[in-house]
mmCIF file of N, CA and C in Angstrom:
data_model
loop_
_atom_site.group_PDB
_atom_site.id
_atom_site.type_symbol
_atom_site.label_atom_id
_atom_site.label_comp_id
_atom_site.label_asym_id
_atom_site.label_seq_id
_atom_site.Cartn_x
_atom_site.Cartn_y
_atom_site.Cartn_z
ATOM 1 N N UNK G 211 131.927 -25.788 -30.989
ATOM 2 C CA UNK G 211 132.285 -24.568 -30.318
ATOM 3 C C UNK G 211 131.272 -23.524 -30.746
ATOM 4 N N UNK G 212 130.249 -22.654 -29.449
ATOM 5 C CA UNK G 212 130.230 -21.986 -30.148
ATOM 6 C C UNK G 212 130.194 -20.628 -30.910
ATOM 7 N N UNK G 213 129.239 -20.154 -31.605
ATOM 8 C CA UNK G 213 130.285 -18.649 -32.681
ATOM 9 C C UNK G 213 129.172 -17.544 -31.464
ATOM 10 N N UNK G 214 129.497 -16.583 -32.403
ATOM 11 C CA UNK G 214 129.149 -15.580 -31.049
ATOM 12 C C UNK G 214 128.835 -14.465 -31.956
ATOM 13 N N UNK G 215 128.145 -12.936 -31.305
ATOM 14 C CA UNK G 215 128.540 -11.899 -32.416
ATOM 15 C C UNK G 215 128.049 -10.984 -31.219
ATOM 16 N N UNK G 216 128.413 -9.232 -31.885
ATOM 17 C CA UNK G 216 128.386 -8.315 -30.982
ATOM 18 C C UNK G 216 128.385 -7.218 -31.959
ATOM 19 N N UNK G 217 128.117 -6.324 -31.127
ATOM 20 C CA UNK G 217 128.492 -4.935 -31.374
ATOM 21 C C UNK G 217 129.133 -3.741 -30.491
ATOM 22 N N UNK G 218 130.302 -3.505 -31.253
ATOM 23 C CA UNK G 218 130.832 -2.437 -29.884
ATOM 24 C C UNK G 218 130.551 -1.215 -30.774
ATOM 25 N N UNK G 219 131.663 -0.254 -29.876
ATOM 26 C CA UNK G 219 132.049 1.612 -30.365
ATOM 27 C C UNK G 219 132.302 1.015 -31.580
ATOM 28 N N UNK G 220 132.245 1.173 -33.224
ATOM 29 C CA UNK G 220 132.301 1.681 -33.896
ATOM 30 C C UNK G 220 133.051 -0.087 -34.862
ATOM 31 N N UNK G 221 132.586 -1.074 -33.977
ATOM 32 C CA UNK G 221 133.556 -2.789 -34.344
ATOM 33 C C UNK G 221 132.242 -3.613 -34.405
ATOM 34 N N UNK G 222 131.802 -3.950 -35.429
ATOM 35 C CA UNK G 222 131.142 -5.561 -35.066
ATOM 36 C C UNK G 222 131.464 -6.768 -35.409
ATOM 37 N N UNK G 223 131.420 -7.522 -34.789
ATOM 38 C CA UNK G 223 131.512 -9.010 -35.029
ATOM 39 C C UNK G 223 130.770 -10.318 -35.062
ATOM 40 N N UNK G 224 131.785 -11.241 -36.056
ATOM 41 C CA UNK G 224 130.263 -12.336 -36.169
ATOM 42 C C UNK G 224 131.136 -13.260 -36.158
ATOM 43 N N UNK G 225 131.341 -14.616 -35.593
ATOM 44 C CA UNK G 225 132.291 -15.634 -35.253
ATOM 45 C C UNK G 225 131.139 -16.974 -35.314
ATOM 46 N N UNK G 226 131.219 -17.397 -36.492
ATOM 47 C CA UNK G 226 130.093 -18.623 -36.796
ATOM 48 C C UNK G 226 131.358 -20.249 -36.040
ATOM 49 N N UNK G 227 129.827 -21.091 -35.719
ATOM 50 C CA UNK G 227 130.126 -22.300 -34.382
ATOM 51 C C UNK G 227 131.423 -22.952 -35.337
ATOM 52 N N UNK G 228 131.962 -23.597 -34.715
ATOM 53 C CA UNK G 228 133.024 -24.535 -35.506
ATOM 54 C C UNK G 228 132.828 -26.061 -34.926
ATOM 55 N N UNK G 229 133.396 -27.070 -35.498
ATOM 56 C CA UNK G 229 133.369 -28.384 -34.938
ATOM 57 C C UNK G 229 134.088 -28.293 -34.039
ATOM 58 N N UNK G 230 133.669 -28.617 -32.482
ATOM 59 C CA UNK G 230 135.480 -28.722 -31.454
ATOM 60 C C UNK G 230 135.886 -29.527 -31.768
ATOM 61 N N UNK G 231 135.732 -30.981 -31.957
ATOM 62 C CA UNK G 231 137.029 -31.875 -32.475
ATOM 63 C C UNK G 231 137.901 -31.469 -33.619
ATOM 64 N N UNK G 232 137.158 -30.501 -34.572
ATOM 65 C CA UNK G 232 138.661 -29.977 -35.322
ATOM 66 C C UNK G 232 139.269 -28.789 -34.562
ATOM 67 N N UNK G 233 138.795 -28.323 -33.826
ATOM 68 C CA UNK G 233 139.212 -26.916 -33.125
ATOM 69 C C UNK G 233 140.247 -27.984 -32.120
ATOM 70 N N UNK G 234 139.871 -29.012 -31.880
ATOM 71 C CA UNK G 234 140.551 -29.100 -30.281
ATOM 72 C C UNK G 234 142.436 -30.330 -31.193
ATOM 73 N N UNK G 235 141.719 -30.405 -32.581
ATOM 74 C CA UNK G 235 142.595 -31.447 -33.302
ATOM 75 C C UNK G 235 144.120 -30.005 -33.769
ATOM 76 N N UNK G 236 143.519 -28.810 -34.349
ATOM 77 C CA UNK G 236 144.484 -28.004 -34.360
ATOM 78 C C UNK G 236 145.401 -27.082 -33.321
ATOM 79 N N UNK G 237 144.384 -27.457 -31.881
ATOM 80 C CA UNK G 237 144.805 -26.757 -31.097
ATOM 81 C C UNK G 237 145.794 -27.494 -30.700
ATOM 82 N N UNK G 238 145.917 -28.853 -30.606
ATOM 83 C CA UNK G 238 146.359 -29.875 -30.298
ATOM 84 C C UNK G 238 148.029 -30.537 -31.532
ATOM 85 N N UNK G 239 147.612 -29.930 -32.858
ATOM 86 C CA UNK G 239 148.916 -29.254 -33.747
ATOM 87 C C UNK G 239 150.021 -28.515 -33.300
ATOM 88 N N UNK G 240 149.265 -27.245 -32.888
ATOM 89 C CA UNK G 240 149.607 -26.394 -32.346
ATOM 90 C C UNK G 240 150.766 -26.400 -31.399
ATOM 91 N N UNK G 241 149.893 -27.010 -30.453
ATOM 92 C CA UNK G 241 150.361 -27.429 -28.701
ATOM 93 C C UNK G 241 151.799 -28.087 -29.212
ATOM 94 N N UNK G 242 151.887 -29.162 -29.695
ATOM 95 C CA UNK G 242 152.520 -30.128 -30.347
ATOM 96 C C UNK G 242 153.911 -29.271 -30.820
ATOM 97 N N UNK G 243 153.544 -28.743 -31.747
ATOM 98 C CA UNK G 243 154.956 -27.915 -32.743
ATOM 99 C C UNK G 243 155.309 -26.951 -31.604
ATOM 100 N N UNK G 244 154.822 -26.109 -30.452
ATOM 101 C CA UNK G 244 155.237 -25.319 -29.612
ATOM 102 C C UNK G 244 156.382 -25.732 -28.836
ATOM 103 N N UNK G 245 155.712 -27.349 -28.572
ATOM 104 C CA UNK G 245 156.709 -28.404 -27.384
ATOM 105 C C UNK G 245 157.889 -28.775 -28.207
ATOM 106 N N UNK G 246 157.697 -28.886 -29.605
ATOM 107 C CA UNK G 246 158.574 -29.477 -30.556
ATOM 108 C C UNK G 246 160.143 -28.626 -30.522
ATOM 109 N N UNK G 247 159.254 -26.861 -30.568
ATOM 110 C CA UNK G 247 160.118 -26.089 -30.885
ATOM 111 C C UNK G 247 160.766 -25.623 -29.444
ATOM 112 N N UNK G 248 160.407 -25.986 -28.111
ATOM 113 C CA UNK G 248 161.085 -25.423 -27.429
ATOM 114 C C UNK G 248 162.080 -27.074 -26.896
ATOM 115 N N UNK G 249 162.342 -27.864 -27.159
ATOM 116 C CA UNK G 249 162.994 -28.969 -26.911
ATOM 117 C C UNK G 249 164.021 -28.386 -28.313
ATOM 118 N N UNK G 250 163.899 -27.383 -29.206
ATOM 119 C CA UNK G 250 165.132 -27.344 -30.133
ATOM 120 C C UNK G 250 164.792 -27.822 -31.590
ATOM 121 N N UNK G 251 164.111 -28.601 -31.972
ATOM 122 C CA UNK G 251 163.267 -29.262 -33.186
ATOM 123 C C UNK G 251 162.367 -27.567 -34.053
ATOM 124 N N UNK G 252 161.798 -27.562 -35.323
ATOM 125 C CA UNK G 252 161.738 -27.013 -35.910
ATOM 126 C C UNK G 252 160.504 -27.397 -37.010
ATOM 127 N N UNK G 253 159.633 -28.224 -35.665
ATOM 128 C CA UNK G 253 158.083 -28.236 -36.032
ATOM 129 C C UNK G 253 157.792 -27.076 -36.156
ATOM 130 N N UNK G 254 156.493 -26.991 -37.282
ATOM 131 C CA UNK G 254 155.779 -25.744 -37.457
ATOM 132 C C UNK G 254 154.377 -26.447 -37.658
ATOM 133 N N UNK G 255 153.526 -25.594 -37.821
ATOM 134 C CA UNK G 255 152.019 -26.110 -38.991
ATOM 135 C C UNK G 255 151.604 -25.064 -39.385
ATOM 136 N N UNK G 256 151.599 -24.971 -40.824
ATOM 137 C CA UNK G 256 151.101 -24.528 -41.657
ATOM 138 C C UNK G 256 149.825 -23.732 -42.010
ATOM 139 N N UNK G 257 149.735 -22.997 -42.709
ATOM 140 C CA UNK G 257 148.236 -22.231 -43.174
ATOM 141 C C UNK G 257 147.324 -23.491 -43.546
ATOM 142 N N UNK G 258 147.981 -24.061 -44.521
ATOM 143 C CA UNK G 258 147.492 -25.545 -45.158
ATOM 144 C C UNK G 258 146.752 -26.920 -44.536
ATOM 145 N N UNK G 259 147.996 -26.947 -43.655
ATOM 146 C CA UNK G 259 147.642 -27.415 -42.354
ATOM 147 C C UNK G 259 146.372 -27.434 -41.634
ATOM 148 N N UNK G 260 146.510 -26.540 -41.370
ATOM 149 C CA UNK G 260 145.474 -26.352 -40.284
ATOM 150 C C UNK G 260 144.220 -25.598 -41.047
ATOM 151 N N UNK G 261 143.834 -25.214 -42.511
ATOM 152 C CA UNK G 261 142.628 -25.241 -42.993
ATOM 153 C C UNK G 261 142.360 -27.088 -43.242
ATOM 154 N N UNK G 262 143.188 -27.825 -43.099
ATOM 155 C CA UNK G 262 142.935 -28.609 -43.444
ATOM 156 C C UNK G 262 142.340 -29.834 -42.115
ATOM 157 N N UNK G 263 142.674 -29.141 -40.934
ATOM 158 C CA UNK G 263 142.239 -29.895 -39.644
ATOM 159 C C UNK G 263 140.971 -28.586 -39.472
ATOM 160 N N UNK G 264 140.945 -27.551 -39.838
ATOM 161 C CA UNK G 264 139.327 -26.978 -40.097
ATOM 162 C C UNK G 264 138.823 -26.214 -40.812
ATOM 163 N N UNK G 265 138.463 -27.025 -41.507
ATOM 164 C CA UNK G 265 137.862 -26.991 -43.065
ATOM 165 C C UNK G 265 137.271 -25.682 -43.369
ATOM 166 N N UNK G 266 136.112 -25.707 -42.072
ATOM 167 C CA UNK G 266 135.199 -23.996 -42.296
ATOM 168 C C UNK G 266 133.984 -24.820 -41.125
ATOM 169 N N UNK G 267 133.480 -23.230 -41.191
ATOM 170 C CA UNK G 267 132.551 -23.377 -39.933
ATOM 171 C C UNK G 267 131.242 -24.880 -39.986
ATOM 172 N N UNK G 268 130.868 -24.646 -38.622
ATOM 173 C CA UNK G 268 129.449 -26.058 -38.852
ATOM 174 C C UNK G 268 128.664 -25.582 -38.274
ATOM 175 N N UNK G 269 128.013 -24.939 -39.254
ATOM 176 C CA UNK G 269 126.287 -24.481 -39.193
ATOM 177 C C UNK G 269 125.608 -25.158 -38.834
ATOM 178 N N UNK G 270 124.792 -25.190 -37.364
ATOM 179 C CA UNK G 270 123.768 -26.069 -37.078
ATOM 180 C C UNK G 270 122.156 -26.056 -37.871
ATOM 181 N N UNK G 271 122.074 -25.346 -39.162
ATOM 182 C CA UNK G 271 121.079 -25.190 -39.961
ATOM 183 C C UNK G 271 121.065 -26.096 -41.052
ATOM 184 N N UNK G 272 122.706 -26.701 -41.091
ATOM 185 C CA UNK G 272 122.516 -28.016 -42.132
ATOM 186 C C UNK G 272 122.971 -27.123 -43.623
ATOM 187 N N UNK G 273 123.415 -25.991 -43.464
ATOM 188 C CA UNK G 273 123.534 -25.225 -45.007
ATOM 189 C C UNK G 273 124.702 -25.851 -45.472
ATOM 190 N N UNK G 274 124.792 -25.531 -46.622
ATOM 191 C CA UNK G 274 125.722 -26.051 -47.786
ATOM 192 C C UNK G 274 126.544 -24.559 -47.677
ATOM 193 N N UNK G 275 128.055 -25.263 -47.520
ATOM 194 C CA UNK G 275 128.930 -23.547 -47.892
ATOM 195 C C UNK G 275 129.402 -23.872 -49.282
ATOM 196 N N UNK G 276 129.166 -22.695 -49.881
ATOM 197 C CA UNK G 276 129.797 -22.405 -51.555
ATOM 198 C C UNK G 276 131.276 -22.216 -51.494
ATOM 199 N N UNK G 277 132.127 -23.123 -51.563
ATOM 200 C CA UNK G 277 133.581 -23.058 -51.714
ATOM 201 C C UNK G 277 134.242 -22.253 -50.508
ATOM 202 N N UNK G 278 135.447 -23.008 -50.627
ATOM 203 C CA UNK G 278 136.114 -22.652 -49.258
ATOM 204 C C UNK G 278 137.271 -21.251 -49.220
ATOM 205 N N UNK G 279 137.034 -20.961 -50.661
ATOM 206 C CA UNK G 279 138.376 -19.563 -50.544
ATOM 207 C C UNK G 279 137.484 -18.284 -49.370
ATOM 208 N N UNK G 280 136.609 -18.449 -49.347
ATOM 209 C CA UNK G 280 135.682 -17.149 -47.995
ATOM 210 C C UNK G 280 136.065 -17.882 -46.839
ATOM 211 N N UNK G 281 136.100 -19.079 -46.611
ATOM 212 C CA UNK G 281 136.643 -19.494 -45.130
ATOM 213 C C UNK G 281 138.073 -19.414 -44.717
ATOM 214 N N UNK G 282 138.969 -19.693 -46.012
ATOM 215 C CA UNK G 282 140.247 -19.471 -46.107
ATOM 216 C C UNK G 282 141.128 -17.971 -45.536
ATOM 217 N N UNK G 283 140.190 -17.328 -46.413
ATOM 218 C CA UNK G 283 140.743 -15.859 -46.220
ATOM 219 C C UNK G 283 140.224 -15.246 -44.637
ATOM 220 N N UNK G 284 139.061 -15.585 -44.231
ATOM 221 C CA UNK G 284 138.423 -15.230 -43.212
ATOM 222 C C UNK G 284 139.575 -16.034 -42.213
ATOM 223 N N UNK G 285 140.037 -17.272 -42.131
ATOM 224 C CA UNK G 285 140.710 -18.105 -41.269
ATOM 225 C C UNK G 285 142.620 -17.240 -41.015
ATOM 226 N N UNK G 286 143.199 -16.928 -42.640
ATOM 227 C CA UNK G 286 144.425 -15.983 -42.890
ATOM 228 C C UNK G 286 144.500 -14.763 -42.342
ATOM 229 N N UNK G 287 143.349 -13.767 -42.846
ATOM 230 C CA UNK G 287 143.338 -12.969 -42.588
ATOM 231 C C UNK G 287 142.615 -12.044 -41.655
ATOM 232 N N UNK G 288 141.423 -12.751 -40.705
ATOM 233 C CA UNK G 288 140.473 -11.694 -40.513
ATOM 234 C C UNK G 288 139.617 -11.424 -40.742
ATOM 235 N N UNK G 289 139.569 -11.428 -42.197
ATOM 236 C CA UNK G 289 138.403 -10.572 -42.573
ATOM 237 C C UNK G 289 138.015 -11.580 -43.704
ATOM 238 N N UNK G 290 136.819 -11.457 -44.465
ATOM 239 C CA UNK G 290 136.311 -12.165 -45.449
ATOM 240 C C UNK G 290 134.604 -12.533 -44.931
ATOM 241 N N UNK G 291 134.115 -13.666 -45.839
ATOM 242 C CA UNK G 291 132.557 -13.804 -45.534
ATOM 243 C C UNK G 291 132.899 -15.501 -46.150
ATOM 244 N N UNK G 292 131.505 -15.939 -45.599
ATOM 245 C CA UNK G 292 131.323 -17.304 -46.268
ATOM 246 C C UNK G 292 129.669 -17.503 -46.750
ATOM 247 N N UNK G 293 130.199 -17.942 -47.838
ATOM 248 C CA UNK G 293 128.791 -17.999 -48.858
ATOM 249 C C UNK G 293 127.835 -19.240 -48.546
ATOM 250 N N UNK G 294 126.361 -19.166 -47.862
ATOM 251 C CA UNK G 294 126.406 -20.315 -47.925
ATOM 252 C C UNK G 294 125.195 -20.569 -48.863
ATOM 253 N N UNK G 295 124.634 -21.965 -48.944
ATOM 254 C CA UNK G 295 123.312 -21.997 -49.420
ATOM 255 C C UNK G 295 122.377 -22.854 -48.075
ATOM 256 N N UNK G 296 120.590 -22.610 -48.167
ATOM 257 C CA UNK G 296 120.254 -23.484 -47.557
ATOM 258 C C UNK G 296 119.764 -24.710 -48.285
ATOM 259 N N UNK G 297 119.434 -25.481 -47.141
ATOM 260 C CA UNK G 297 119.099 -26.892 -47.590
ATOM 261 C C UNK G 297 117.574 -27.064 -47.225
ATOM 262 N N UNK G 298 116.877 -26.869 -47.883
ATOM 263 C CA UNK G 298 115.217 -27.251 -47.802
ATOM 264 C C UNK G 298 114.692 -28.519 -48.437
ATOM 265 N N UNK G 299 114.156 -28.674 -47.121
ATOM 266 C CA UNK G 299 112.823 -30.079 -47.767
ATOM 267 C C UNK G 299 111.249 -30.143 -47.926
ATOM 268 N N UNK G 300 110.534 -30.106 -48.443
ATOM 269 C CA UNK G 300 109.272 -30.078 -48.789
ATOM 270 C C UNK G 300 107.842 -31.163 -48.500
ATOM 271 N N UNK G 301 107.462 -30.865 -47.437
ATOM 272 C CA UNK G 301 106.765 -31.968 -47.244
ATOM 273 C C UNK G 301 105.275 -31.754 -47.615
ATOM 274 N N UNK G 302 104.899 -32.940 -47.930
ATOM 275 C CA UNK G 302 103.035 -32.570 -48.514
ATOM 276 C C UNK G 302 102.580 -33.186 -47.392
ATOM 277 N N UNK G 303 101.342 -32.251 -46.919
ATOM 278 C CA UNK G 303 100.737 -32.784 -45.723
ATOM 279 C C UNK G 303 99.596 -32.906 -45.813
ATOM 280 N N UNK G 304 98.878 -34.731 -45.503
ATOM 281 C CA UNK G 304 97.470 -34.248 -46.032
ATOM 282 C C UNK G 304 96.733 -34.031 -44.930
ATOM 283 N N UNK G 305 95.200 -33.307 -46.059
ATOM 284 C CA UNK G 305 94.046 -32.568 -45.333
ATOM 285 C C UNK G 305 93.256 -33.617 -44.832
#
């Protein structure tokens, strides 16, 4: 899926790509516990849950993210950042 960013009046935003098969696996949770709960049943899914069908974003640069409590909070709440590192390779090229 993918992320997007902008700037409005006085708001910016930055929405990094995600995997769709986990996007389409929680949406699909989701869908699920909605149908659950209107047949009378008392499916839910979880915060837990569903960091756990998506983990954190997928950088098409190949970076390494530094721990998942910045994706967590960003996923809970809104707001937050995710730390990442890059991944470099070094090639010798001869003359």
């Amino acid at each position: 899926l993918n992320g997007s960013s902008g700037i409005a009046v006085g708001m910016a935003t930055n929405i990094p790509p995600h995997n769709l098969r986990e996007i389409l696996r929680a949406c699909t949770a989701l869908v699920e516990a909605r149908i659950n709960q209107l047949q009378g049943g008392s499916m839910t899914v979880s915060e837990d849950k569903l960091c756990k069908l998506v983990p954190g974003p997928d950088f098409p640069t190949g970076a390494s993210i530094l721990g998942m409590e910045g994706a967590r909070k960003l996923y809970t709440t809104g707001n937050g950042g995710i730390l990442m590192r890059a991944i470099t390779e070094i090639e010798q090229v001869s003359r």
